[in-house]
XYZ file of C-alpha atoms in Angstrom:
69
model
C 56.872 -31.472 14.527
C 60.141 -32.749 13.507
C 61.760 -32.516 9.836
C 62.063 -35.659 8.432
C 65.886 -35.783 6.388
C 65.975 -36.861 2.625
C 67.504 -40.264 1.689
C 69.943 -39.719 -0.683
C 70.723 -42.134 -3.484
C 74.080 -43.134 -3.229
C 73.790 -44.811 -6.410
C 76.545 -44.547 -9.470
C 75.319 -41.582 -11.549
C 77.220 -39.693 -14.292
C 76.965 -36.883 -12.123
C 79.948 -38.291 -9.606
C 80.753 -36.463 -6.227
C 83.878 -36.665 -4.120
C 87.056 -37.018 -5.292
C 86.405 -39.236 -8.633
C 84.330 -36.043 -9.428
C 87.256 -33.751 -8.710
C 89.704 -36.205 -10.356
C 87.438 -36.073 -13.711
C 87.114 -31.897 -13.743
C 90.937 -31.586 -13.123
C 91.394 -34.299 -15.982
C 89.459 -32.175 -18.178
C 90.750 -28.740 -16.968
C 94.392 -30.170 -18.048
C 93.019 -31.491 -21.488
C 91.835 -27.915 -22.542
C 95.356 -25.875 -20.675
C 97.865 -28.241 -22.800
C 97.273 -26.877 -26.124
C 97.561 -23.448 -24.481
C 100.403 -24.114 -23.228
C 101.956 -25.862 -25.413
C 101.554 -22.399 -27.850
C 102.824 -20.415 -24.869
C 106.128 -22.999 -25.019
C 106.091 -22.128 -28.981
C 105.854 -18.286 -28.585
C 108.327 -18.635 -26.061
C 111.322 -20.404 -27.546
C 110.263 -17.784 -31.075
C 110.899 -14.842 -29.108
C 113.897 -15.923 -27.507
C 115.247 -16.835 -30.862
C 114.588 -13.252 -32.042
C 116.038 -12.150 -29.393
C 119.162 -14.115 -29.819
C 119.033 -12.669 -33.260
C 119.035 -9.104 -32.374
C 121.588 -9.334 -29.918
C 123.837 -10.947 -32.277
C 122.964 -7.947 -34.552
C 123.822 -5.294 -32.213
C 127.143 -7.009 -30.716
C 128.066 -6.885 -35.192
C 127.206 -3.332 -35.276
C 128.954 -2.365 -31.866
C 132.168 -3.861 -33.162
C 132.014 -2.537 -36.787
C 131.563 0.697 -35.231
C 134.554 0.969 -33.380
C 137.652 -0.901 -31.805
C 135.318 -1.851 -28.746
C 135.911 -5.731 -30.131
């Protein structure tokens, strides 16, 4: 006896498939990663600025310390 194959509905649902479905999860995946990475940016640019700040501090003490200016 042969297997008879499903129709499938190829109606709109909400539950899309092909590339409007792929296009929608990627949407979303970006919408959740920009926050994150806009703190990353943020944490970023802070530590650099510290370590502009400390460097700064150590060339002052190098030359104080010495005629290495």
């Amino acid at each position: 006896m042969a297997k008879r194959c499903r129709s499938t509905d190829t109606s709109d649902t909400d539950d899309e498939v092909g590339p409007k479905k792929h296009l929608k999860e990627s949407e979303e995946t970006i919408l959740f990663l920009e926050p994150k990475l806009e703190e990353a940016e943020k944490a970023y640019r802070e530590e650099q600025e510290r370590n502009r700040s400390l460097q700064k501090l150590v060339d002052e003490i190098w030359c104080t310390g010495g005629s290495h200016c």
